[in-house]
Amino acid sequence: MNYLFGVDGGGSGCRVVLTSTDGKILGKAKGGPANIETSFSRARDNIINACMTAFKVANLSENNFKSSYAILGLAGSNLGNYASKLSNDLPFAKNKIINDGEITLEGAIGPVDGCIGALGTGSVFVGRKKGITKLTGGWGFNLGDDGSGAKLGKELMKLSIKCHDGLENHSDLTIDFLKNFNSDIKEMVECAKSFKPIDYAKYAPQIFSAMRCLDRNARKLIESEVILIEKSLIAAGFREENPFCLIGGLGKLFLPFLRDVFVRSCSEPKGDALKGAVSIGKREFFN
Amino acid sequence: MNYLFGVDGGGSGCRVVLTSTDGKILGKAKGGPANIETSFSRARDNIINACMTAFKVANLSENNFKSSYAILGLAGSNLGNYASKLSNDLPFAKNKIINDGEITLEGAIGPVDGCIGALGTGSVFVGRKKGITKLTGGWGFNLGDDGSGAKLGKELMKLSIKCHDGLENHSDLTIDFLKNFNSDIKEMVECAKSFKPIDYAKYAPQIFSAMRCLDRNARKLIESEVILIEKSLIAAGFREENPFCLIGGLGKLFLPFLRDVFVRSCSEPKGDALKGAVSIGKREFFN
């Protein structure tokens, strides 16, 4: 008897759904972080454990675990050779690893042409044109992640330094932000040395709050990213007449500041990334 | 008998000069990297070894080593509490640790009001106003270093990704640059994971070469930094009528692209950072 795992894995955790070959949901489970670029073996173990939990939840015989199929949408799978390495290291009868952006696109708009921007701690833009899916961005925090919470937080730090040094003018946002570090740039620089993307990202909501109070520096930070988000969506194949969703914790926060054509075209996602994974898995393995 | 060490320590190495109390040079030596923020104990050992070498070069009795004074201009000494930690850990009778930017300023313009921009792998801007010296920038690669080679190199990487993704248009610069990574963005992102500032900085000369061929992307990258360099100089107290020098490997390369007022006012430095260290040391210890 075959079963299908759908896996949605990102930097803060992974979610798993187990279905029958006709897509009926049998069990769900959650697990730890699953960005295979940032922590390969930890991601692998978290994914396998979550799948095992879903199997137990569904009360299935363990004998069937290894004969199951799995479709995995994982952050970082577009980088290095992590995806092929993991694919050879999974216990399933068949597996296919794609980017988490791709299952998010499928879940959000279904099997049609259109695009999404996924804006969370990191960012990726995914478009489908004539049936072919393509990632834009998704290159990680060091060199990419435009429009992400992590980038916003880091840019706030850089701007606060410029205000301190007298290159730019302080506003309530930069003054209040520096209070997180006893208003001491040295302390901020020292803290940031051990920061991971998630640590920078925690300051993003503070920027949007300030934006609602028309803070000048908040506007500068958000507008810089909005330009990049719009360019990325267009590069991902945005077309007014096709489905388009802005997803992730920051999607809703950024949307009001995008140009009208994006705001008008934006719709609620039809379903989540797990639904997308199952949909792709059925097409991939059982068609 | 007292002697004075002048030390100029940065991320790529340190230089030491040994003088008599009246400033006569007795010996010189070079040593390994001495940025106390990025590698504290290695920097300390390199500094002490270089000082010992200078003492031997001068053929002085080892008995006098510990009774010598030292003035140290060190990269990273404005961050954390590294300077006071090192100060307590040095074998000299007296020592004073200041930023390498401060000794560079003193060497370049002497004990007068004015400013410098030091643009190398990293960057710092130093001004003196009514006798008081102040750093602008110098916050390190993660959040600062505007106008530095490391930042230019990293921005070239980010721009190359944007060209690849279709957000910006390729030029000869970005196409040629990607050939360093087999024209493969994945490979570039993977390489950059282990990059230190010096690794990014090695691509800066390529950008200035392309600029001489009027490359569109080179201009974009250089002009972005020029804006920040000019703002930083003004924040450091730049005044047309006061001495001003642009120092470091990239100083000469950036200068032609600054506004006329900066180009007109810029002069050759009177002396190097070691000369500045000795000058400050004499004032500090023997006045």
Coordinates of C-alpha atoms in Angstrom, one line a residue:
Chain A
M1 CA 0.0 0.0 0.0
N2 CA 1.4 3.4 -1.0
Y3 CA 1.1 6.6 1.0
L4 CA 2.2 10.2 0.2
F5 CA 4.0 12.5 2.5
G6 CA 3.9 16.2 1.8
V7 CA 6.6 18.2 3.6
D8 CA 6.9 22.0 4.0
G9 CA 10.2 22.8 5.6
G10 CA 11.7 26.2 6.5
G11 CA 14.1 27.8 8.8
S12 CA 11.8 27.9 11.8
G13 CA 10.2 24.5 11.5
C14 CA 8.6 21.8 9.3
R15 CA 5.1 20.6 8.8
V16 CA 4.2 17.2 7.4
V17 CA 0.9 15.8 6.0
L18 CA 0.3 12.2 5.2
T19 CA -2.3 11.2 2.6
S20 CA -3.5 8.2 0.7
T21 CA -2.7 8.0 -3.0
D22 CA -6.0 9.8 -3.8
G23 CA -5.1 12.7 -1.5
K24 CA -7.2 11.9 1.6
I25 CA -5.5 13.3 4.7
L26 CA -4.5 10.6 7.2
G27 CA -2.3 12.4 9.6
K28 CA -0.4 15.6 10.3
A29 CA 2.7 16.5 12.3
K30 CA 5.1 19.3 13.0
G31 CA 8.9 19.2 13.5
G32 CA 11.9 21.4 14.0
P33 CA 13.8 23.6 11.5
A34 CA 14.3 22.2 8.1
N35 CA 16.4 24.6 6.1
I36 CA 18.8 22.1 4.5
E37 CA 21.3 24.8 3.5
T38 CA 21.8 26.3 7.0
S39 CA 21.8 22.9 8.9
F40 CA 21.8 19.8 6.8
S41 CA 21.7 16.9 9.2
R42 CA 19.5 18.6 11.7
A43 CA 17.0 19.4 8.9
R44 CA 17.1 15.8 7.7
D45 CA 16.5 14.4 11.2
N46 CA 13.7 16.8 11.9
I47 CA 12.0 15.9 8.6
I48 CA 12.2 12.2 9.1
N49 CA 11.0 12.4 12.7
A50 CA 8.0 14.5 11.7
C51 CA 7.1 12.0 9.0
M52 CA 7.4 9.2 11.5
T53 CA 5.1 11.1 13.9
A54 CA 2.5 11.6 11.1
F55 CA 2.7 7.9 10.4
K56 CA 2.0 7.0 14.0
V57 CA -0.8 9.6 14.2
A58 CA -2.4 7.9 11.3
N59 CA -2.1 4.5 13.1
L60 CA -0.4 2.9 10.1
S61 CA 1.8 -0.2 10.2
E62 CA 5.5 0.8 10.3
N63 CA 6.1 -1.7 7.5
N64 CA 4.6 0.7 5.0
F65 CA 6.8 3.7 6.0
K66 CA 9.6 2.8 3.7
S67 CA 7.3 2.1 0.8
S68 CA 5.8 5.6 1.0
Y69 CA 6.4 8.4 -1.4
A70 CA 7.4 11.9 -0.3
I71 CA 7.3 15.3 -1.9
L72 CA 9.4 17.9 0.0
G73 CA 9.3 21.6 -0.4
L74 CA 12.4 22.8 1.5
A75 CA 14.0 26.2 2.1
G76 CA 17.6 26.2 0.8
S77 CA 17.0 23.4 -1.7
N78 CA 17.9 25.7 -4.6
L79 CA 21.4 26.2 -3.1
G80 CA 24.5 24.1 -3.3
N81 CA 23.9 20.3 -3.8
Y82 CA 21.9 19.9 -0.6
A83 CA 18.8 18.7 -2.3
S84 CA 20.4 15.8 -4.2
K85 CA 22.4 14.9 -1.1
L86 CA 19.3 14.7 1.0
S87 CA 17.3 12.9 -1.6
N88 CA 19.8 10.0 -1.5
D89 CA 19.6 10.0 2.3
L90 CA 15.8 9.7 2.8
P91 CA 14.1 6.4 3.7
F92 CA 11.1 6.7 1.3
A93 CA 10.5 4.5 -1.8
K94 CA 10.5 7.6 -3.9
N95 CA 11.1 11.2 -3.0
K96 CA 11.3 14.5 -4.8
I97 CA 12.8 17.7 -3.3
I98 CA 11.8 21.1 -4.6
N99 CA 11.9 24.6 -3.1
D100 CA 9.4 25.5 -0.4
G101 CA 8.5 28.5 -2.6
E102 CA 7.2 26.0 -5.3
I103 CA 4.8 24.2 -3.0
T104 CA 3.6 27.5 -1.6
L105 CA 2.9 28.7 -5.2
E106 CA 0.9 25.5 -6.0
G107 CA -1.0 25.8 -2.8
A108 CA -1.8 29.5 -3.2
I109 CA -2.9 29.6 -6.9
G110 CA -3.3 25.9 -7.9
P111 CA -1.8 24.4 -11.1
V112 CA -2.1 27.6 -13.2
D113 CA 0.1 30.5 -14.3
G114 CA 0.7 33.3 -11.8
C115 CA 3.1 34.3 -9.1
I116 CA 3.6 34.7 -5.4
G117 CA 6.0 36.6 -3.1
A118 CA 6.8 34.9 0.1
L119 CA 8.0 37.4 2.7
G120 CA 9.0 36.1 6.1
T121 CA 12.3 35.9 7.9
G122 CA 13.7 35.3 4.4
S123 CA 12.1 35.9 1.0
V124 CA 11.5 34.2 -2.3
F125 CA 9.4 35.0 -5.4
V126 CA 7.9 32.2 -7.5
G127 CA 6.2 32.4 -10.8
R128 CA 4.7 29.9 -13.2
K129 CA 4.6 30.7 -16.9
K130 CA 3.2 28.3 -19.5
G131 CA 3.4 25.6 -16.8
I132 CA 7.0 26.2 -16.0
T133 CA 7.8 27.2 -12.4
K134 CA 10.8 29.5 -11.7
L135 CA 12.3 31.0 -8.6
T136 CA 13.4 34.6 -8.3
G137 CA 15.5 35.4 -5.3
G138 CA 15.7 32.9 -2.5
W139 CA 19.5 33.2 -2.4
G140 CA 19.7 33.5 1.4
F141 CA 20.4 36.2 3.9
N142 CA 24.0 37.0 3.1
L143 CA 23.5 38.2 -0.5
G144 CA 19.7 38.2 -1.0
D145 CA 16.4 38.1 0.9
D146 CA 15.2 41.4 -0.4
G147 CA 11.9 42.4 1.3
S148 CA 12.5 40.0 4.1
G149 CA 12.1 40.7 7.8
A150 CA 15.8 39.8 8.4
K151 CA 16.9 42.3 5.8
L152 CA 14.6 45.0 7.1
G153 CA 16.0 44.5 10.6
K154 CA 19.6 44.7 9.5
E155 CA 18.9 47.8 7.4
L156 CA 17.4 49.4 10.5
M157 CA 20.6 48.7 12.3
K158 CA 22.7 50.3 9.5
L159 CA 20.5 53.3 9.4
S160 CA 20.6 53.8 13.1
I161 CA 24.4 53.8 12.9
K162 CA 24.2 56.5 10.1
C163 CA 21.9 58.6 12.3
H164 CA 24.3 58.2 15.2
D165 CA 27.2 59.2 13.1
G166 CA 25.4 62.2 11.7
L167 CA 25.0 61.0 8.1
E168 CA 21.2 60.8 8.5
N169 CA 18.7 62.3 10.9
H170 CA 17.3 60.3 13.8
S171 CA 13.5 59.7 14.1
D172 CA 11.4 58.1 16.8
L173 CA 12.0 54.7 15.2
T174 CA 15.9 54.9 15.3
I175 CA 16.0 56.5 18.7
D176 CA 13.5 53.9 20.2
F177 CA 15.3 51.0 18.4
L178 CA 18.7 51.9 19.9
K179 CA 17.1 51.7 23.4
N180 CA 17.1 47.9 22.8
F181 CA 20.9 48.3 23.1
N182 CA 21.0 50.9 25.9
S183 CA 21.3 53.6 23.2
D184 CA 24.9 52.3 22.6
I185 CA 26.1 51.6 19.0
K186 CA 29.0 49.6 20.3
E187 CA 26.7 47.3 22.2
M188 CA 24.5 47.0 19.1
V189 CA 27.5 46.1 16.8
E190 CA 28.7 43.6 19.4
C191 CA 25.3 41.9 19.7
A192 CA 24.8 41.7 16.0
K193 CA 28.0 39.7 15.6
S194 CA 26.2 36.6 16.8
F195 CA 22.8 37.5 15.1
K196 CA 21.1 35.0 12.8
P197 CA 18.5 36.0 10.3
I198 CA 15.7 35.4 12.8
D199 CA 17.4 37.8 15.3
Y200 CA 17.4 40.6 12.8
A201 CA 13.8 39.8 11.7
K202 CA 12.4 40.4 15.1
Y203 CA 12.8 44.1 14.7
A204 CA 10.7 44.2 11.4
P205 CA 7.3 44.7 13.1
Q206 CA 8.7 47.7 15.0
I207 CA 9.4 49.3 11.6
F208 CA 5.8 48.8 10.3
S209 CA 4.5 50.1 13.6
A210 CA 6.5 53.3 13.1
M211 CA 5.4 53.5 9.5
R212 CA 1.8 53.7 10.8
C213 CA 2.9 56.8 12.7
L214 CA 4.4 58.2 9.5
D215 CA 8.0 57.9 10.7
R216 CA 10.4 59.2 8.2
N217 CA 13.0 56.5 8.7
A218 CA 10.5 53.7 8.7
R219 CA 9.3 55.0 5.3
K220 CA 12.8 55.1 3.9
L221 CA 13.4 51.5 4.9
I222 CA 10.1 50.1 3.7
E223 CA 10.1 52.0 0.4
S224 CA 13.6 50.7 -0.4
E225 CA 12.4 47.1 0.0
V226 CA 9.1 47.8 -1.8
I227 CA 11.0 48.8 -5.0
L228 CA 12.9 45.5 -4.8
I229 CA 9.7 43.5 -4.1
E230 CA 8.0 45.0 -7.1
K231 CA 11.0 44.4 -9.4
S232 CA 11.2 40.8 -8.1
L233 CA 7.5 40.2 -8.7
I234 CA 7.8 41.5 -12.2
A235 CA 10.9 39.3 -12.8
A236 CA 8.9 36.4 -11.4
G237 CA 6.3 37.0 -14.2
F238 CA 3.7 39.1 -12.4
R239 CA 0.8 39.9 -14.7
E240 CA -2.3 41.8 -13.6
E241 CA -4.7 39.3 -15.1
N242 CA -3.0 36.2 -13.4
P243 CA -3.4 35.0 -9.8
F244 CA -1.0 36.7 -7.4
C245 CA -0.6 36.3 -3.7
L246 CA 1.7 37.9 -1.1
I247 CA 2.4 35.4 1.6
G248 CA 4.3 35.1 4.8
G249 CA 4.4 37.1 8.0
L250 CA 5.4 40.3 6.2
G251 CA 3.3 39.8 3.0
K252 CA 0.2 41.5 4.6
L253 CA 2.4 44.2 6.1
F254 CA 4.1 45.2 2.9
L255 CA 1.1 44.9 0.6
P256 CA -0.5 48.4 1.3
F257 CA 2.7 50.1 0.2
L258 CA 3.0 48.4 -3.1
R259 CA 1.7 50.1 -6.3
D260 CA -2.0 49.9 -7.0
V261 CA -1.7 47.3 -9.7
F262 CA -0.2 44.9 -7.2
V263 CA -2.7 45.7 -4.5
R264 CA -5.7 45.3 -6.9
S265 CA -4.4 42.0 -8.2
C266 CA -3.5 40.4 -4.9
S267 CA -5.8 37.6 -3.6
E268 CA -5.9 35.4 -0.6
P269 CA -4.1 32.1 -1.2
K270 CA -6.4 29.2 -2.0
G271 CA -4.5 26.8 0.3
D272 CA -1.3 26.4 2.1
A273 CA 2.0 25.0 1.2
L274 CA 1.1 21.5 2.4
K275 CA -1.9 21.4 0.1
G276 CA 0.5 22.5 -2.7
A277 CA 2.9 19.7 -1.8
V278 CA 0.2 17.0 -1.9
S279 CA -1.1 18.4 -5.2
I280 CA 2.4 18.3 -6.8
G281 CA 3.0 14.9 -5.2
K282 CA -0.1 13.4 -6.7
R283 CA 0.8 14.8 -10.2
E284 CA 4.4 13.6 -9.8
F285 CA 3.9 10.1 -8.5
F286 CA 0.4 8.9 -9.3
N287 CA -0.4 10.5 -12.7
Chain B
M1 CA 66.2 54.4 29.8
N2 CA 62.8 54.9 28.2
Y3 CA 61.8 54.0 24.7
L4 CA 58.7 54.6 22.7
F5 CA 56.9 52.0 20.5
G6 CA 54.5 53.3 17.8
V7 CA 52.2 50.5 16.5
D8 CA 49.9 50.6 13.5
G9 CA 47.7 47.5 13.5
G10 CA 45.0 46.5 11.0
G11 CA 43.4 43.4 9.7
S12 CA 46.1 42.5 7.2
G13 CA 49.2 43.2 9.4
C14 CA 50.9 45.4 11.9
R15 CA 53.9 47.7 11.7
V16 CA 56.0 48.9 14.6
V17 CA 58.5 51.7 15.0
L18 CA 60.8 52.0 18.0
T19 CA 62.1 55.5 18.9
S20 CA 64.0 57.3 21.6
T21 CA 62.1 59.7 23.8
D22 CA 63.0 62.5 21.5
G23 CA 61.5 60.7 18.5
K24 CA 64.6 59.4 16.8
I25 CA 63.9 56.1 15.0
L26 CA 65.9 53.2 16.4
G27 CA 64.2 50.2 14.7
K28 CA 61.3 49.0 12.7
A29 CA 59.4 45.7 12.3
K30 CA 56.4 44.1 10.7
G31 CA 54.0 41.5 12.1
G32 CA 50.8 39.6 11.4
P33 CA 47.2 40.9 11.6
A34 CA 46.3 43.0 14.5
N35 CA 42.6 43.8 14.4
I36 CA 41.7 43.2 18.1
E37 CA 38.0 42.9 17.4
T38 CA 38.2 40.1 14.9
S39 CA 40.9 38.0 16.6
F40 CA 42.0 39.3 20.0
S41 CA 44.7 36.9 21.2
R42 CA 46.3 36.5 17.7
A43 CA 46.4 40.3 17.4
R44 CA 48.0 40.6 20.9
D45 CA 50.7 38.1 20.1
N46 CA 51.4 39.6 16.7
I47 CA 51.8 43.0 18.2
I48 CA 54.1 41.9 21.1
N49 CA 56.3 39.8 18.7
A50 CA 56.7 42.7 16.3
C51 CA 57.7 45.0 19.1
M52 CA 60.3 42.4 20.3
T53 CA 61.6 42.2 16.8
A54 CA 62.0 46.0 16.6
F55 CA 63.8 45.9 19.9
K56 CA 66.3 43.3 18.6
V57 CA 66.7 45.2 15.4
A58 CA 67.7 48.2 17.5
N59 CA 70.2 46.1 19.4
L60 CA 68.9 47.2 22.7
S61 CA 69.1 45.3 26.0
E62 CA 66.1 43.2 26.7
N63 CA 66.0 44.6 30.2
N64 CA 64.6 47.9 28.8
F65 CA 61.7 46.2 26.9
K66 CA 59.3 46.3 29.9
S67 CA 60.1 49.8 30.8
S68 CA 59.3 51.1 27.3
Y69 CA 56.1 53.0 26.5
A70 CA 53.8 52.2 23.6
I71 CA 51.2 54.0 21.7
L72 CA 49.0 51.6 19.6
G73 CA 46.6 52.6 16.9
L74 CA 44.5 49.5 16.3
A75 CA 41.6 48.6 14.0
G76 CA 38.6 47.4 16.1
S77 CA 39.8 49.3 19.2
N78 CA 36.6 51.4 19.1
L79 CA 34.4 48.3 19.4
G80 CA 33.5 46.2 22.5
N81 CA 35.9 46.4 25.4
Y82 CA 38.9 44.9 23.5
A83 CA 41.1 48.0 23.9
S84 CA 40.9 48.1 27.7
K85 CA 41.3 44.3 27.8
L86 CA 44.4 44.5 25.7
S87 CA 45.8 47.5 27.5
N88 CA 45.9 45.4 30.8
D89 CA 47.6 42.5 28.9
L90 CA 50.6 44.3 27.4
P91 CA 54.1 44.1 28.9
F92 CA 55.0 47.8 28.6
A93 CA 55.5 50.3 31.4
K94 CA 52.8 52.4 30.0
N95 CA 50.6 52.0 26.9
K96 CA 47.7 53.8 25.3
I97 CA 45.4 52.2 22.7
I98 CA 43.6 54.3 20.2
N99 CA 42.0 53.7 16.8
D100 CA 44.2 53.2 13.8
G101 CA 42.2 56.0 12.2
E102 CA 43.5 58.4 14.8
I103 CA 47.2 57.8 14.2
T104 CA 46.5 57.9 10.5
L105 CA 44.9 61.3 10.9
E106 CA 47.8 62.6 13.0
G107 CA 50.4 61.3 10.5
A108 CA 48.5 62.7 7.5
I109 CA 47.7 66.2 8.6
G110 CA 49.7 66.7 11.8
P111 CA 48.3 68.1 15.1
V112 CA 45.8 70.4 13.4
D113 CA 42.0 70.4 12.6
G114 CA 41.0 68.6 9.5
C115 CA 39.8 65.1 8.4
I116 CA 40.7 62.0 6.5
G117 CA 38.8 59.1 5.0
A118 CA 40.7 55.8 5.2
L119 CA 39.3 53.5 2.5
G120 CA 40.8 50.0 2.3
T121 CA 39.4 46.6 3.0
G122 CA 37.4 48.4 5.7
S123 CA 36.7 52.1 6.1
V124 CA 36.8 54.8 8.7
F125 CA 36.5 58.5 8.7
V126 CA 38.4 60.6 11.2
G127 CA 38.1 64.3 11.9
R128 CA 39.6 66.7 14.4
K129 CA 37.7 69.9 15.4
K130 CA 39.1 72.3 18.0
G131 CA 41.7 69.7 18.9
I132 CA 39.2 67.0 19.6
T133 CA 39.4 63.8 17.4
K134 CA 36.3 61.9 16.5
L135 CA 35.6 58.7 14.5
T136 CA 32.8 58.5 12.0
G137 CA 32.1 55.0 10.7
G138 CA 34.6 52.3 11.6
W139 CA 31.8 50.0 12.8
G140 CA 33.1 46.9 10.9
F141 CA 32.0 44.9 7.9
N142 CA 28.7 43.5 9.2
L143 CA 26.9 46.8 9.6
G144 CA 29.3 49.5 8.3
D145 CA 32.4 49.9 6.2
D146 CA 30.8 52.2 3.6
G147 CA 33.1 53.0 0.8
S148 CA 35.3 50.0 1.6
G149 CA 36.6 47.4 -0.8
A150 CA 34.8 44.7 1.1
K151 CA 31.5 46.5 0.8
L152 CA 32.0 47.2 -2.9
G153 CA 32.8 43.5 -3.5
K154 CA 29.7 42.3 -1.7
E155 CA 27.5 44.8 -3.4
L156 CA 28.9 43.6 -6.8
M157 CA 27.8 40.1 -5.8
K158 CA 24.3 41.3 -4.8
L159 CA 24.0 43.2 -8.1
S160 CA 25.1 40.2 -10.1
I161 CA 22.3 38.2 -8.5
K162 CA 19.8 40.9 -9.4
C163 CA 21.1 40.9 -13.0
H164 CA 20.8 37.1 -13.1
D165 CA 17.3 37.2 -11.7
G166 CA 16.2 39.9 -14.2
L167 CA 15.7 42.8 -11.7
E168 CA 18.6 44.7 -13.3
N169 CA 20.5 44.4 -16.6
H170 CA 23.8 42.7 -16.9
S171 CA 26.9 44.6 -18.1
D172 CA 30.4 43.4 -19.0
L173 CA 31.3 43.9 -15.3
T174 CA 28.6 41.6 -13.9
I175 CA 29.0 39.0 -16.7
D176 CA 32.8 38.9 -16.3
F177 CA 32.6 38.8 -12.5
L178 CA 30.3 35.8 -12.6
K179 CA 32.9 33.9 -14.6
N180 CA 34.9 33.8 -11.4
F181 CA 32.2 31.3 -10.3
N182 CA 31.7 29.5 -13.6
S183 CA 28.8 31.9 -14.3
D184 CA 26.9 30.0 -11.6
I185 CA 25.0 32.0 -8.9
K186 CA 24.7 28.9 -6.8
E187 CA 28.4 28.5 -6.7
M188 CA 28.9 32.2 -5.9
V189 CA 26.4 32.0 -3.0
E190 CA 28.1 28.9 -1.7
C191 CA 31.6 30.4 -1.9
A192 CA 30.5 33.6 -0.2
K193 CA 29.4 31.6 2.8
S194 CA 33.0 31.4 4.0
F195 CA 34.1 34.8 2.7
K196 CA 35.8 37.3 5.1
P197 CA 36.0 41.0 4.3
I198 CA 39.3 40.6 2.5
D199 CA 37.8 38.0 0.2
Y200 CA 35.0 40.4 -0.9
A201 CA 37.5 43.2 -1.2
K202 CA 39.6 41.5 -3.8
Y203 CA 36.9 42.2 -6.4
A204 CA 37.0 46.0 -5.8
P205 CA 39.7 46.7 -8.3
Q206 CA 37.7 44.9 -11.0
I207 CA 34.9 47.4 -10.4
F208 CA 37.2 50.5 -10.9
S209 CA 38.7 48.9 -14.0
A210 CA 35.1 48.5 -15.4
M211 CA 34.4 52.1 -14.4
R212 CA 37.2 53.3 -16.6
C213 CA 35.4 51.5 -19.5
L214 CA 32.2 53.5 -18.5
D215 CA 30.5 50.3 -17.4
R216 CA 26.9 51.1 -16.3
N217 CA 26.9 48.7 -13.3
A218 CA 30.4 49.8 -12.1
R219 CA 29.1 53.4 -12.1
K220 CA 26.0 52.3 -10.1
L221 CA 28.1 50.6 -7.4
I222 CA 30.8 53.3 -7.2
E223 CA 28.3 56.2 -7.1
S224 CA 26.3 54.6 -4.3
E225 CA 29.4 54.4 -2.2
V226 CA 30.6 57.9 -3.2
I227 CA 27.4 59.4 -1.7
L228 CA 28.1 57.7 1.6
I229 CA 31.8 58.7 1.5
E230 CA 30.9 62.3 1.0
K231 CA 28.3 62.2 3.8
S232 CA 30.8 60.5 6.1
L233 CA 33.4 63.1 5.4
I234 CA 31.0 66.0 6.1
A235 CA 29.9 64.2 9.3
A236 CA 33.6 63.9 10.2
G237 CA 33.9 67.7 9.9
F238 CA 35.2 68.2 6.4
R239 CA 35.8 71.8 5.6
E240 CA 37.2 73.1 2.4
E241 CA 39.8 75.3 4.1
N242 CA 41.2 72.5 6.4
P243 CA 43.6 69.7 5.5
F244 CA 41.9 66.7 4.0
C245 CA 43.4 63.4 2.8
L246 CA 41.8 60.3 1.3
I247 CA 44.0 57.3 2.3
G248 CA 44.2 53.6 1.9
G249 CA 44.2 51.4 -1.2
L250 CA 40.9 52.7 -2.4
G251 CA 41.3 56.3 -1.5
K252 CA 43.1 57.2 -4.8
L253 CA 40.6 55.1 -6.8
F254 CA 37.5 56.8 -5.3
L255 CA 38.8 60.4 -5.3
P256 CA 38.2 61.3 -9.0
F257 CA 34.5 60.5 -8.5
L258 CA 33.9 62.7 -5.5
R259 CA 32.5 66.2 -5.9
D260 CA 34.9 69.0 -7.0
V261 CA 35.1 70.5 -3.5
F262 CA 36.6 67.3 -2.2
V263 CA 38.9 66.7 -5.1
R264 CA 40.2 70.3 -4.9
S265 CA 40.8 70.2 -1.1
C266 CA 42.5 66.7 -1.1
S267 CA 46.2 66.7 -0.4
E268 CA 48.8 64.0 -0.1
P269 CA 49.3 62.8 3.5
K270 CA 52.3 64.5 5.2
G271 CA 53.4 61.2 6.8
D272 CA 52.1 57.7 7.5
A273 CA 50.3 56.3 10.5
L274 CA 53.5 55.3 12.3
K275 CA 54.7 58.9 12.2
G276 CA 51.3 59.8 13.6
A277 CA 51.7 57.2 16.4
V278 CA 55.1 58.5 17.4
S279 CA 53.8 62.1 17.3
I280 CA 50.8 61.3 19.6
G281 CA 53.1 59.1 21.8
K282 CA 55.5 61.9 22.4
R283 CA 52.7 64.3 23.3
E284 CA 51.0 61.7 25.5
F285 CA 54.0 60.4 27.5
F286 CA 56.8 62.9 27.3
N287 CA 55.1 66.3 27.4

